[in-house]
Amino acid sequence: MAIMPANSSYPSSFTFQPVLERIATEIAQTPGRGRPADYIPALAACDPRRFGMAVAELDGTVYGVGDWRQPFSTQSITKVFTLALDLAREGDALWEHVGREPSGNPFNSLVQLEYENGIPRNPFINAGALVVTDRLQTRTGDAAGTLLEFLRAESGNARLGFDKDIAASETANGDRNAALGHFMASYGNIDNPVPVLLEQYFLQCSIAASCADLALATGFLARHGIRADGGRLLSKSQAKQINAIMLTCGTYDAAGDFAYRVGLPGKSGVGGGIIAVVPGRCTLCVWSPGLDERGNSVAGVAALDRFTTLTGLSVF
């Protein structure tokens, strides 16, 4: 099937498969794929040449290419799902504890917390994600377990689980996250003991999943808050809010460039994965472990850029 030109209207029978195959061919010919996250020893050995990409339609139909069924370390991608689970439980009260603005600083920065009284800029930098995990822990007693159960249900993959080696590696090298937790606790913005919070947070980030799993699991954001089983997790307004924060804050301090190049709400992780949402149409996940200096997959951003260029599917 021929690839449709940008800005065209797709017939219902359109398949994304030839688009993905073309992107994979182009990416394979691209030099300079970045470097794995070497500050987490368990991720340092990943081959930056690996590449997978999946697209999931609203009805659960999935297309994929390359290593699209290979599980990888989700890392900060999970922050989207934890945010959704907590927002569904406490609503707008969450925003008293974490902001919704881009940080303009690296994802693990301590700089802004002191002069902003322990309130992180957004839920997707590490400080903000710690706050959200803390609040979900208070409401469920097992934030990481609640997240894993949700991902299994939405992806349809009951085999998803924690990678204990990754969690142990992050724990052993987690001094910066511990500092963030203790600093926010000193302002009264953390409810649980910091060691308990860190255990939950590192487990959350260690979940291993494939591009297919994550594209499916993200579907509720393209369906305006509706889960895979037809139940409602979020209001339409809440789904819009999460998509908006993904667009402005989802790729650390490179969110502006990502919005410029890709034009979709997205969330990256230092495991090399990126999820993206085309509201009302489909969801995507791309994985390639080589990162740029800001912690985003080099091949992943390039692939999503090509996807929106080839298909014309963008929020702009």
PDB file of C-alpha atoms in Angstrom:
ATOM      1  CA  MET A   1       0.000   0.000   0.000  1.00  0.00           C
ATOM      2  CA  ALA A   2       1.329   3.422  -0.907  1.00  0.00           C
ATOM      3  CA  ILE A   3       2.088   5.880   1.875  1.00  0.00           C
ATOM      4  CA  MET A   4      -0.506   8.628   1.956  1.00  0.00           C
ATOM      5  CA  PRO A   5       0.779  12.178   1.565  1.00  0.00           C
ATOM      6  CA  ALA A   6       0.841  14.536   4.546  1.00  0.00           C
ATOM      7  CA  ASN A   7      -2.401  16.312   5.483  1.00  0.00           C
ATOM      8  CA  SER A   8      -4.512  13.756   3.624  1.00  0.00           C
ATOM      9  CA  SER A   9      -7.594  12.079   5.067  1.00  0.00           C
ATOM     10  CA  TYR A  10      -7.034   8.400   5.637  1.00  0.00           C
ATOM     11  CA  PRO A  11      -9.588   5.824   4.536  1.00  0.00           C
ATOM     12  CA  SER A  12     -10.708   3.479   7.299  1.00  0.00           C
ATOM     13  CA  SER A  13      -8.792   0.646   5.630  1.00  0.00           C
ATOM     14  CA  PHE A  14      -5.443   2.466   5.868  1.00  0.00           C
ATOM     15  CA  THR A  15      -2.676   0.483   7.545  1.00  0.00           C
ATOM     16  CA  PHE A  16       0.295   2.065   9.281  1.00  0.00           C
ATOM     17  CA  GLN A  17       2.590  -0.854   8.406  1.00  0.00           C
ATOM     18  CA  PRO A  18       4.215   0.609   5.258  1.00  0.00           C
ATOM     19  CA  VAL A  19       4.842   3.876   7.069  1.00  0.00           C
ATOM     20  CA  LEU A  20       6.653   2.055   9.882  1.00  0.00           C
ATOM     21  CA  GLU A  21       8.681  -0.025   7.430  1.00  0.00           C
ATOM     22  CA  ARG A  22       9.808   3.079   5.574  1.00  0.00           C
ATOM     23  CA  ILE A  23      10.786   4.788   8.829  1.00  0.00           C
ATOM     24  CA  ALA A  24      12.761   1.737   9.991  1.00  0.00           C
ATOM     25  CA  THR A  25      14.668   1.652   6.692  1.00  0.00           C
ATOM     26  CA  GLU A  26      15.541   5.329   6.986  1.00  0.00           C
ATOM     27  CA  ILE A  27      16.583   5.049  10.638  1.00  0.00           C
ATOM     28  CA  ALA A  28      18.849   2.079   9.859  1.00  0.00           C
ATOM     29  CA  GLN A  29      20.792   4.297   7.465  1.00  0.00           C
ATOM     30  CA  THR A  30      21.202   7.135   9.970  1.00  0.00           C
ATOM     31  CA  PRO A  31      24.640   7.500  11.629  1.00  0.00           C
ATOM     32  CA  GLY A  32      25.091   8.822  15.135  1.00  0.00           C
ATOM     33  CA  ARG A  33      22.546   7.144  17.369  1.00  0.00           C
ATOM     34  CA  GLY A  34      23.580   8.559  20.758  1.00  0.00           C
ATOM     35  CA  ARG A  35      24.723   6.724  23.879  1.00  0.00           C
ATOM     36  CA  PRO A  36      22.846   4.586  26.439  1.00  0.00           C
ATOM     37  CA  ALA A  37      22.201   5.950  29.935  1.00  0.00           C
ATOM     38  CA  ASP A  38      25.563   5.060  31.461  1.00  0.00           C
ATOM     39  CA  TYR A  39      24.760   6.630  34.851  1.00  0.00           C
ATOM     40  CA  ILE A  40      22.488   3.619  35.445  1.00  0.00           C
ATOM     41  CA  PRO A  41      24.946   0.722  35.127  1.00  0.00           C
ATOM     42  CA  ALA A  42      22.261  -1.811  34.237  1.00  0.00           C
ATOM     43  CA  LEU A  43      21.332   0.263  31.163  1.00  0.00           C
ATOM     44  CA  ALA A  44      24.857   1.107  30.038  1.00  0.00           C
ATOM     45  CA  ALA A  45      25.348  -2.097  28.032  1.00  0.00           C
ATOM     46  CA  CYS A  46      22.297  -1.575  25.762  1.00  0.00           C
ATOM     47  CA  ASP A  47      23.066  -1.515  22.045  1.00  0.00           C
ATOM     48  CA  PRO A  48      22.185   1.958  20.676  1.00  0.00           C
ATOM     49  CA  ARG A  49      21.579   0.457  17.207  1.00  0.00           C
ATOM     50  CA  ARG A  50      18.486  -1.432  18.341  1.00  0.00           C
ATOM     51  CA  PHE A  51      15.198   0.008  17.145  1.00  0.00           C
ATOM     52  CA  GLY A  52      11.529  -0.826  17.485  1.00  0.00           C
ATOM     53  CA  MET A  53       8.320   1.085  16.802  1.00  0.00           C
ATOM     54  CA  ALA A  54       4.630   0.315  17.236  1.00  0.00           C
ATOM     55  CA  VAL A  55       1.345   2.089  16.489  1.00  0.00           C
ATOM     56  CA  ALA A  56      -1.899   1.099  18.222  1.00  0.00           C
ATOM     57  CA  GLU A  57      -5.267   2.168  16.883  1.00  0.00           C
ATOM     58  CA  LEU A  58      -8.188   2.920  19.187  1.00  0.00           C
ATOM     59  CA  ASP A  59      -9.675  -0.557  18.724  1.00  0.00           C
ATOM     60  CA  GLY A  60      -6.444  -2.264  19.810  1.00  0.00           C
ATOM     61  CA  THR A  61      -5.085  -3.074  16.349  1.00  0.00           C
ATOM     62  CA  VAL A  62      -1.287  -2.854  16.556  1.00  0.00           C
ATOM     63  CA  TYR A  63       1.320  -2.425  13.830  1.00  0.00           C
ATOM     64  CA  GLY A  64       5.027  -2.813  14.485  1.00  0.00           C
ATOM     65  CA  VAL A  65       8.494  -2.944  13.041  1.00  0.00           C
ATOM     66  CA  GLY A  66      11.956  -3.926  14.236  1.00  0.00           C
ATOM     67  CA  ASP A  67      12.300  -4.757  17.947  1.00  0.00           C
ATOM     68  CA  TRP A  68       8.695  -3.749  18.657  1.00  0.00           C
ATOM     69  CA  ARG A  69       8.023  -6.788  20.867  1.00  0.00           C
ATOM     70  CA  GLN A  70      11.314  -6.624  22.769  1.00  0.00           C
ATOM     71  CA  PRO A  71      10.808  -5.578  26.431  1.00  0.00           C
ATOM     72  CA  PHE A  72      12.945  -2.655  27.573  1.00  0.00           C
ATOM     73  CA  SER A  73      13.277  -0.534  30.713  1.00  0.00           C
ATOM     74  CA  THR A  74      10.391   1.944  30.654  1.00  0.00           C
ATOM     75  CA  GLN A  75      11.931   4.365  33.150  1.00  0.00           C
ATOM     76  CA  SER A  76      10.260   7.812  33.062  1.00  0.00           C
ATOM     77  CA  ILE A  77       7.575   6.735  30.595  1.00  0.00           C
ATOM     78  CA  THR A  78       5.763   5.279  33.604  1.00  0.00           C
ATOM     79  CA  LYS A  79       5.337   8.784  35.020  1.00  0.00           C
ATOM     80  CA  VAL A  80       2.447   9.320  32.596  1.00  0.00           C
ATOM     81  CA  PHE A  81       0.519   6.344  33.948  1.00  0.00           C
ATOM     82  CA  THR A  82       1.210   7.133  37.596  1.00  0.00           C
ATOM     83  CA  LEU A  83       0.001  10.671  36.980  1.00  0.00           C
ATOM     84  CA  ALA A  84      -3.201   9.379  35.382  1.00  0.00           C
ATOM     85  CA  LEU A  85      -3.856   6.949  38.227  1.00  0.00           C
ATOM     86  CA  ASP A  86      -3.405   9.599  40.888  1.00  0.00           C
ATOM     87  CA  LEU A  87      -5.302  12.310  39.014  1.00  0.00           C
ATOM     88  CA  ALA A  88      -8.213   9.890  38.663  1.00  0.00           C
ATOM     89  CA  ARG A  89      -8.238   9.456  42.449  1.00  0.00           C
ATOM     90  CA  GLU A  90      -7.728  12.980  43.795  1.00  0.00           C
ATOM     91  CA  GLY A  91      -8.498  15.304  40.918  1.00  0.00           C
ATOM     92  CA  ASP A  92      -7.348  18.910  40.970  1.00  0.00           C
ATOM     93  CA  ALA A  93      -6.083  18.687  44.564  1.00  0.00           C
ATOM     94  CA  LEU A  94      -2.949  17.146  43.060  1.00  0.00           C
ATOM     95  CA  TRP A  95      -1.974  20.469  41.480  1.00  0.00           C
ATOM     96  CA  GLU A  96      -1.496  22.034  44.911  1.00  0.00           C
ATOM     97  CA  HIS A  97       1.616  19.831  45.238  1.00  0.00           C
ATOM     98  CA  VAL A  98       3.122  19.846  41.747  1.00  0.00           C
ATOM     99  CA  GLY A  99       3.070  22.405  38.953  1.00  0.00           C
ATOM    100  CA  ARG A 100       2.290  22.183  35.256  1.00  0.00           C
ATOM    101  CA  GLU A 101       5.055  24.324  33.774  1.00  0.00           C
ATOM    102  CA  PRO A 102       8.184  23.343  31.815  1.00  0.00           C
ATOM    103  CA  SER A 103      11.262  23.309  34.015  1.00  0.00           C
ATOM    104  CA  GLY A 104      13.923  24.419  31.552  1.00  0.00           C
ATOM    105  CA  ASN A 105      16.387  22.404  33.646  1.00  0.00           C
ATOM    106  CA  PRO A 106      17.647  18.802  33.559  1.00  0.00           C
ATOM    107  CA  PHE A 107      15.176  16.178  34.771  1.00  0.00           C
ATOM    108  CA  ASN A 108      17.048  15.521  38.023  1.00  0.00           C
ATOM    109  CA  SER A 109      17.787  19.156  38.903  1.00  0.00           C
ATOM    110  CA  LEU A 110      17.556  20.460  42.469  1.00  0.00           C
ATOM    111  CA  VAL A 111      17.852  24.099  41.452  1.00  0.00           C
ATOM    112  CA  GLN A 112      14.228  25.252  41.352  1.00  0.00           C
ATOM    113  CA  LEU A 113      12.958  23.439  44.430  1.00  0.00           C
ATOM    114  CA  GLU A 114      14.450  25.769  47.009  1.00  0.00           C
ATOM    115  CA  TYR A 115      13.127  29.053  45.666  1.00  0.00           C
ATOM    116  CA  GLU A 116       9.771  27.467  44.783  1.00  0.00           C
ATOM    117  CA  ASN A 117       9.241  26.106  48.314  1.00  0.00           C
ATOM    118  CA  GLY A 118       9.523  22.411  47.520  1.00  0.00           C
ATOM    119  CA  ILE A 119       6.849  22.410  44.771  1.00  0.00           C
ATOM    120  CA  PRO A 120       8.236  20.771  41.596  1.00  0.00           C
ATOM    121  CA  ARG A 121       7.599  22.466  38.272  1.00  0.00           C
ATOM    122  CA  ASN A 122       5.794  19.514  36.645  1.00  0.00           C
ATOM    123  CA  PRO A 123       4.988  15.808  37.150  1.00  0.00           C
ATOM    124  CA  PHE A 124       7.558  14.559  34.639  1.00  0.00           C
ATOM    125  CA  ILE A 125      10.809  15.806  36.120  1.00  0.00           C
ATOM    126  CA  ASN A 126      12.083  13.478  38.837  1.00  0.00           C
ATOM    127  CA  ALA A 127      11.009  15.704  41.726  1.00  0.00           C
ATOM    128  CA  GLY A 128       7.475  15.976  40.363  1.00  0.00           C
ATOM    129  CA  ALA A 129       7.249  12.264  39.687  1.00  0.00           C
ATOM    130  CA  LEU A 130       8.332  11.549  43.253  1.00  0.00           C
ATOM    131  CA  VAL A 131       5.482  13.732  44.521  1.00  0.00           C
ATOM    132  CA  VAL A 132       2.935  11.956  42.315  1.00  0.00           C
ATOM    133  CA  THR A 133       4.216   8.519  43.331  1.00  0.00           C
ATOM    134  CA  ASP A 134       4.080   9.582  46.974  1.00  0.00           C
ATOM    135  CA  ARG A 135       0.454  10.654  46.650  1.00  0.00           C
ATOM    136  CA  LEU A 136      -0.516   7.462  44.819  1.00  0.00           C
ATOM    137  CA  GLN A 137       1.259   5.470  47.532  1.00  0.00           C
ATOM    138  CA  THR A 138      -0.820   7.241  50.191  1.00  0.00           C
ATOM    139  CA  ARG A 139      -4.047   6.408  48.327  1.00  0.00           C
ATOM    140  CA  THR A 140      -3.277   2.793  47.421  1.00  0.00           C
ATOM    141  CA  GLY A 141      -0.620   1.508  49.816  1.00  0.00           C
ATOM    142  CA  ASP A 142       1.247   0.095  46.798  1.00  0.00           C
ATOM    143  CA  ALA A 143       1.869   2.651  44.071  1.00  0.00           C
ATOM    144  CA  ALA A 144       4.166   0.459  41.990  1.00  0.00           C
ATOM    145  CA  GLY A 145       1.852  -2.556  42.249  1.00  0.00           C
ATOM    146  CA  THR A 146      -1.164  -0.450  41.267  1.00  0.00           C
ATOM    147  CA  LEU A 147       0.745   0.850  38.254  1.00  0.00           C
ATOM    148  CA  LEU A 148       1.829  -2.638  37.184  1.00  0.00           C
ATOM    149  CA  GLU A 149      -1.726  -3.960  37.445  1.00  0.00           C
ATOM    150  CA  PHE A 150      -2.954  -1.069  35.288  1.00  0.00           C
ATOM    151  CA  LEU A 151      -0.297  -1.613  32.613  1.00  0.00           C
ATOM    152  CA  ARG A 152      -1.031  -5.327  32.467  1.00  0.00           C
ATOM    153  CA  ALA A 153      -4.735  -4.649  31.999  1.00  0.00           C
ATOM    154  CA  GLU A 154      -4.347  -1.946  29.352  1.00  0.00           C
ATOM    155  CA  SER A 155      -1.679  -3.774  27.347  1.00  0.00           C
ATOM    156  CA  GLY A 156      -3.343  -7.164  27.642  1.00  0.00           C
ATOM    157  CA  ASN A 157       0.034  -8.592  28.705  1.00  0.00           C
ATOM    158  CA  ALA A 158      -0.167 -10.299  32.093  1.00  0.00           C
ATOM    159  CA  ARG A 159       3.556 -11.099  31.931  1.00  0.00           C
ATOM    160  CA  LEU A 160       4.680  -7.493  32.473  1.00  0.00           C
ATOM    161  CA  GLY A 161       6.789  -7.189  35.585  1.00  0.00           C
ATOM    162  CA  PHE A 162       9.493  -5.357  37.480  1.00  0.00           C
ATOM    163  CA  ASP A 163      13.135  -5.770  36.533  1.00  0.00           C
ATOM    164  CA  LYS A 164      14.685  -6.215  39.959  1.00  0.00           C
ATOM    165  CA  ASP A 165      18.226  -5.792  38.593  1.00  0.00           C
ATOM    166  CA  ILE A 166      17.338  -2.387  37.165  1.00  0.00           C
ATOM    167  CA  ALA A 167      15.621  -1.380  40.407  1.00  0.00           C
ATOM    168  CA  ALA A 168      18.660  -2.459  42.424  1.00  0.00           C
ATOM    169  CA  SER A 169      20.992  -0.568  40.081  1.00  0.00           C
ATOM    170  CA  GLU A 170      18.931   2.610  40.437  1.00  0.00           C
ATOM    171  CA  THR A 171      18.752   2.206  44.213  1.00  0.00           C
ATOM    172  CA  ALA A 172      22.529   1.878  44.420  1.00  0.00           C
ATOM    173  CA  ASN A 173      22.943   5.016  42.330  1.00  0.00           C
ATOM    174  CA  GLY A 174      19.959   6.981  43.592  1.00  0.00           C
ATOM    175  CA  ASP A 175      21.537   9.636  45.780  1.00  0.00           C
ATOM    176  CA  ARG A 176      20.162  12.517  43.687  1.00  0.00           C
ATOM    177  CA  ASN A 177      16.604  11.173  43.882  1.00  0.00           C
ATOM    178  CA  ALA A 178      17.017  10.631  47.615  1.00  0.00           C
ATOM    179  CA  ALA A 179      18.144  14.244  47.953  1.00  0.00           C
ATOM    180  CA  LEU A 180      15.079  15.420  46.014  1.00  0.00           C
ATOM    181  CA  GLY A 181      12.784  13.375  48.249  1.00  0.00           C
ATOM    182  CA  HIS A 182      14.290  14.576  51.507  1.00  0.00           C
ATOM    183  CA  PHE A 183      14.357  18.185  50.341  1.00  0.00           C
ATOM    184  CA  MET A 184      10.654  18.130  49.447  1.00  0.00           C
ATOM    185  CA  ALA A 185       9.854  16.326  52.678  1.00  0.00           C
ATOM    186  CA  SER A 186      11.461  19.230  54.559  1.00  0.00           C
ATOM    187  CA  TYR A 187       8.783  21.467  52.987  1.00  0.00           C
ATOM    188  CA  GLY A 188       5.981  19.060  53.940  1.00  0.00           C
ATOM    189  CA  ASN A 189       5.365  18.008  50.341  1.00  0.00           C
ATOM    190  CA  ILE A 190       6.045  14.282  50.885  1.00  0.00           C
ATOM    191  CA  ASP A 191       3.713  12.147  53.039  1.00  0.00           C
ATOM    192  CA  ASN A 192       5.478   8.780  53.177  1.00  0.00           C
ATOM    193  CA  PRO A 193       8.914   7.936  54.604  1.00  0.00           C
ATOM    194  CA  VAL A 194      11.447   8.777  51.912  1.00  0.00           C
ATOM    195  CA  PRO A 195      12.970   5.231  51.827  1.00  0.00           C
ATOM    196  CA  VAL A 196       9.488   3.796  51.170  1.00  0.00           C
ATOM    197  CA  LEU A 197       8.870   6.373  48.452  1.00  0.00           C
ATOM    198  CA  LEU A 198      12.209   5.641  46.773  1.00  0.00           C
ATOM    199  CA  GLU A 199      11.537   1.904  46.780  1.00  0.00           C
ATOM    200  CA  GLN A 200       8.183   2.478  45.076  1.00  0.00           C
ATOM    201  CA  TYR A 201       9.660   4.949  42.605  1.00  0.00           C
ATOM    202  CA  PHE A 202      12.552   2.740  41.544  1.00  0.00           C
ATOM    203  CA  LEU A 203      10.234  -0.249  41.136  1.00  0.00           C
ATOM    204  CA  GLN A 204       7.930   1.902  39.019  1.00  0.00           C
ATOM    205  CA  CYS A 205      10.785   2.951  36.730  1.00  0.00           C
ATOM    206  CA  SER A 206      12.087  -0.617  36.417  1.00  0.00           C
ATOM    207  CA  ILE A 207       9.012  -2.052  34.703  1.00  0.00           C
ATOM    208  CA  ALA A 208      10.008  -3.769  31.468  1.00  0.00           C
ATOM    209  CA  ALA A 209       7.591  -3.519  28.533  1.00  0.00           C
ATOM    210  CA  SER A 210       7.697  -3.548  24.743  1.00  0.00           C
ATOM    211  CA  CYS A 211       6.680  -0.923  22.206  1.00  0.00           C
ATOM    212  CA  ALA A 212       3.509  -2.931  21.557  1.00  0.00           C
ATOM    213  CA  ASP A 213       2.691  -3.052  25.274  1.00  0.00           C
ATOM    214  CA  LEU A 214       3.200   0.665  25.791  1.00  0.00           C
ATOM    215  CA  ALA A 215       1.399   1.773  22.644  1.00  0.00           C
ATOM    216  CA  LEU A 216      -1.633  -0.214  23.791  1.00  0.00           C
ATOM    217  CA  ALA A 217      -1.362   0.949  27.401  1.00  0.00           C
ATOM    218  CA  THR A 218      -1.337   4.602  26.315  1.00  0.00           C
ATOM    219  CA  GLY A 219      -4.576   4.195  24.372  1.00  0.00           C
ATOM    220  CA  PHE A 220      -6.768   5.744  27.081  1.00  0.00           C
ATOM    221  CA  LEU A 221      -5.190   9.122  26.310  1.00  0.00           C
ATOM    222  CA  ALA A 222      -6.146   8.855  22.632  1.00  0.00           C
ATOM    223  CA  ARG A 223      -9.641   7.694  23.645  1.00  0.00           C
ATOM    224  CA  HIS A 224     -10.127  10.802  25.821  1.00  0.00           C
ATOM    225  CA  GLY A 225      -9.912   8.920  29.130  1.00  0.00           C
ATOM    226  CA  ILE A 226     -11.592   5.620  28.187  1.00  0.00           C
ATOM    227  CA  ARG A 227      -9.773   2.410  29.145  1.00  0.00           C
ATOM    228  CA  ALA A 228      -9.338  -0.629  26.924  1.00  0.00           C
ATOM    229  CA  ASP A 229     -12.330  -2.363  28.553  1.00  0.00           C
ATOM    230  CA  GLY A 230     -14.610   0.615  27.884  1.00  0.00           C
ATOM    231  CA  GLY A 231     -14.549   1.929  31.445  1.00  0.00           C
ATOM    232  CA  ARG A 232     -13.642   5.540  32.115  1.00  0.00           C
ATOM    233  CA  LEU A 233     -10.402   6.298  33.966  1.00  0.00           C
ATOM    234  CA  LEU A 234     -10.260  10.053  33.366  1.00  0.00           C
ATOM    235  CA  SER A 235     -12.707  12.718  32.349  1.00  0.00           C
ATOM    236  CA  LYS A 236     -12.217  14.100  28.855  1.00  0.00           C
ATOM    237  CA  SER A 237     -10.834  17.254  30.446  1.00  0.00           C
ATOM    238  CA  GLN A 238      -8.312  15.311  32.550  1.00  0.00           C
ATOM    239  CA  ALA A 239      -7.095  13.370  29.505  1.00  0.00           C
ATOM    240  CA  LYS A 240      -6.634  16.684  27.706  1.00  0.00           C
ATOM    241  CA  GLN A 241      -4.650  18.010  30.668  1.00  0.00           C
ATOM    242  CA  ILE A 242      -2.244  15.062  30.661  1.00  0.00           C
ATOM    243  CA  ASN A 243      -1.751  15.307  26.913  1.00  0.00           C
ATOM    244  CA  ALA A 244      -1.023  19.023  27.277  1.00  0.00           C
ATOM    245  CA  ILE A 245       1.574  18.429  29.984  1.00  0.00           C
ATOM    246  CA  MET A 246       3.165  15.704  27.871  1.00  0.00           C
ATOM    247  CA  LEU A 247       3.503  18.146  24.986  1.00  0.00           C
ATOM    248  CA  THR A 248       5.050  20.907  27.093  1.00  0.00           C
ATOM    249  CA  CYS A 249       7.030  18.868  29.644  1.00  0.00           C
ATOM    250  CA  GLY A 250       7.319  15.259  28.446  1.00  0.00           C
ATOM    251  CA  THR A 251      10.830  15.319  27.026  1.00  0.00           C
ATOM    252  CA  TYR A 252      12.665  17.108  29.838  1.00  0.00           C
ATOM    253  CA  ASP A 253      14.318  20.359  28.830  1.00  0.00           C
ATOM    254  CA  ALA A 254      13.957  19.509  25.120  1.00  0.00           C
ATOM    255  CA  ALA A 255      10.148  19.741  25.077  1.00  0.00           C
ATOM    256  CA  GLY A 256      10.092  22.776  22.828  1.00  0.00           C
ATOM    257  CA  ASP A 257      12.274  21.115  20.225  1.00  0.00           C
ATOM    258  CA  PHE A 258      10.194  17.919  20.437  1.00  0.00           C
ATOM    259  CA  ALA A 259       6.967  19.845  19.899  1.00  0.00           C
ATOM    260  CA  TYR A 260       8.596  21.671  16.969  1.00  0.00           C
ATOM    261  CA  ARG A 261       9.828  18.490  15.296  1.00  0.00           C
ATOM    262  CA  VAL A 262       7.128  15.958  16.185  1.00  0.00           C
ATOM    263  CA  GLY A 263       4.002  17.942  17.020  1.00  0.00           C
ATOM    264  CA  LEU A 264       2.499  15.345  19.357  1.00  0.00           C
ATOM    265  CA  PRO A 265       2.169  14.886  23.127  1.00  0.00           C
ATOM    266  CA  GLY A 266       5.021  12.576  24.106  1.00  0.00           C
ATOM    267  CA  LYS A 267       6.918  11.193  27.074  1.00  0.00           C
ATOM    268  CA  SER A 268      10.428   9.833  26.961  1.00  0.00           C
ATOM    269  CA  GLY A 269      12.454   7.644  29.289  1.00  0.00           C
ATOM    270  CA  VAL A 270      16.193   7.152  29.627  1.00  0.00           C
ATOM    271  CA  GLY A 271      15.732   3.494  28.718  1.00  0.00           C
ATOM    272  CA  GLY A 272      15.361   4.821  25.172  1.00  0.00           C
ATOM    273  CA  GLY A 273      11.592   4.653  24.825  1.00  0.00           C
ATOM    274  CA  ILE A 274       9.144   7.398  23.848  1.00  0.00           C
ATOM    275  CA  ILE A 275       5.354   7.205  23.830  1.00  0.00           C
ATOM    276  CA  ALA A 276       3.231   9.627  21.795  1.00  0.00           C
ATOM    277  CA  VAL A 277      -0.479  10.321  21.378  1.00  0.00           C
ATOM    278  CA  VAL A 278      -2.597  11.321  18.396  1.00  0.00           C
ATOM    279  CA  PRO A 279      -5.859  12.154  20.223  1.00  0.00           C
ATOM    280  CA  GLY A 280      -8.847  10.412  18.677  1.00  0.00           C
ATOM    281  CA  ARG A 281      -6.674   8.400  16.272  1.00  0.00           C
ATOM    282  CA  CYS A 282      -3.825   6.263  17.649  1.00  0.00           C
ATOM    283  CA  THR A 283      -0.915   5.955  20.061  1.00  0.00           C
ATOM    284  CA  LEU A 284       2.744   5.189  19.389  1.00  0.00           C
ATOM    285  CA  CYS A 285       5.812   3.876  21.121  1.00  0.00           C
ATOM    286  CA  VAL A 286       9.332   3.886  19.748  1.00  0.00           C
ATOM    287  CA  TRP A 287      12.465   2.444  21.350  1.00  0.00           C
ATOM    288  CA  SER A 288      16.156   2.886  20.670  1.00  0.00           C
ATOM    289  CA  PRO A 289      18.580   3.050  23.624  1.00  0.00           C
ATOM    290  CA  GLY A 290      20.985   5.689  22.291  1.00  0.00           C
ATOM    291  CA  LEU A 291      20.254   9.031  23.975  1.00  0.00           C
ATOM    292  CA  ASP A 292      21.121  12.642  23.259  1.00  0.00           C
ATOM    293  CA  GLU A 293      22.592  14.948  25.912  1.00  0.00           C
ATOM    294  CA  ARG A 294      19.123  15.693  27.295  1.00  0.00           C
ATOM    295  CA  GLY A 295      18.155  12.069  27.853  1.00  0.00           C
ATOM    296  CA  ASN A 296      15.929  11.487  24.814  1.00  0.00           C
ATOM    297  CA  SER A 297      16.314   8.704  22.256  1.00  0.00           C
ATOM    298  CA  VAL A 298      18.051  10.067  19.156  1.00  0.00           C
ATOM    299  CA  ALA A 299      16.497   7.538  16.779  1.00  0.00           C
ATOM    300  CA  GLY A 300      13.182   7.688  18.632  1.00  0.00           C
ATOM    301  CA  VAL A 301      12.721  11.421  18.121  1.00  0.00           C
ATOM    302  CA  ALA A 302      13.803  11.109  14.495  1.00  0.00           C
ATOM    303  CA  ALA A 303      11.322   8.283  13.903  1.00  0.00           C
ATOM    304  CA  LEU A 304       8.413  10.215  15.395  1.00  0.00           C
ATOM    305  CA  ASP A 305       9.416  13.249  13.354  1.00  0.00           C
ATOM    306  CA  ARG A 306       9.239  11.129  10.197  1.00  0.00           C
ATOM    307  CA  PHE A 307       5.915   9.594  11.269  1.00  0.00           C
ATOM    308  CA  THR A 308       4.143  12.928  11.582  1.00  0.00           C
ATOM    309  CA  THR A 309       5.775  14.193   8.393  1.00  0.00           C
ATOM    310  CA  LEU A 310       4.762  11.149   6.355  1.00  0.00           C
ATOM    311  CA  THR A 311       1.233  10.827   7.734  1.00  0.00           C
ATOM    312  CA  GLY A 312       0.295  14.418   8.507  1.00  0.00           C
ATOM    313  CA  LEU A 313      -1.002  13.239  11.896  1.00  0.00           C
ATOM    314  CA  SER A 314      -0.245  15.985  14.406  1.00  0.00           C
ATOM    315  CA  VAL A 315      -2.050  18.151  16.926  1.00  0.00           C
ATOM    316  CA  PHE A 316      -1.054  21.191  14.852  1.00  0.00           C
TER     317      PHE A 316
END
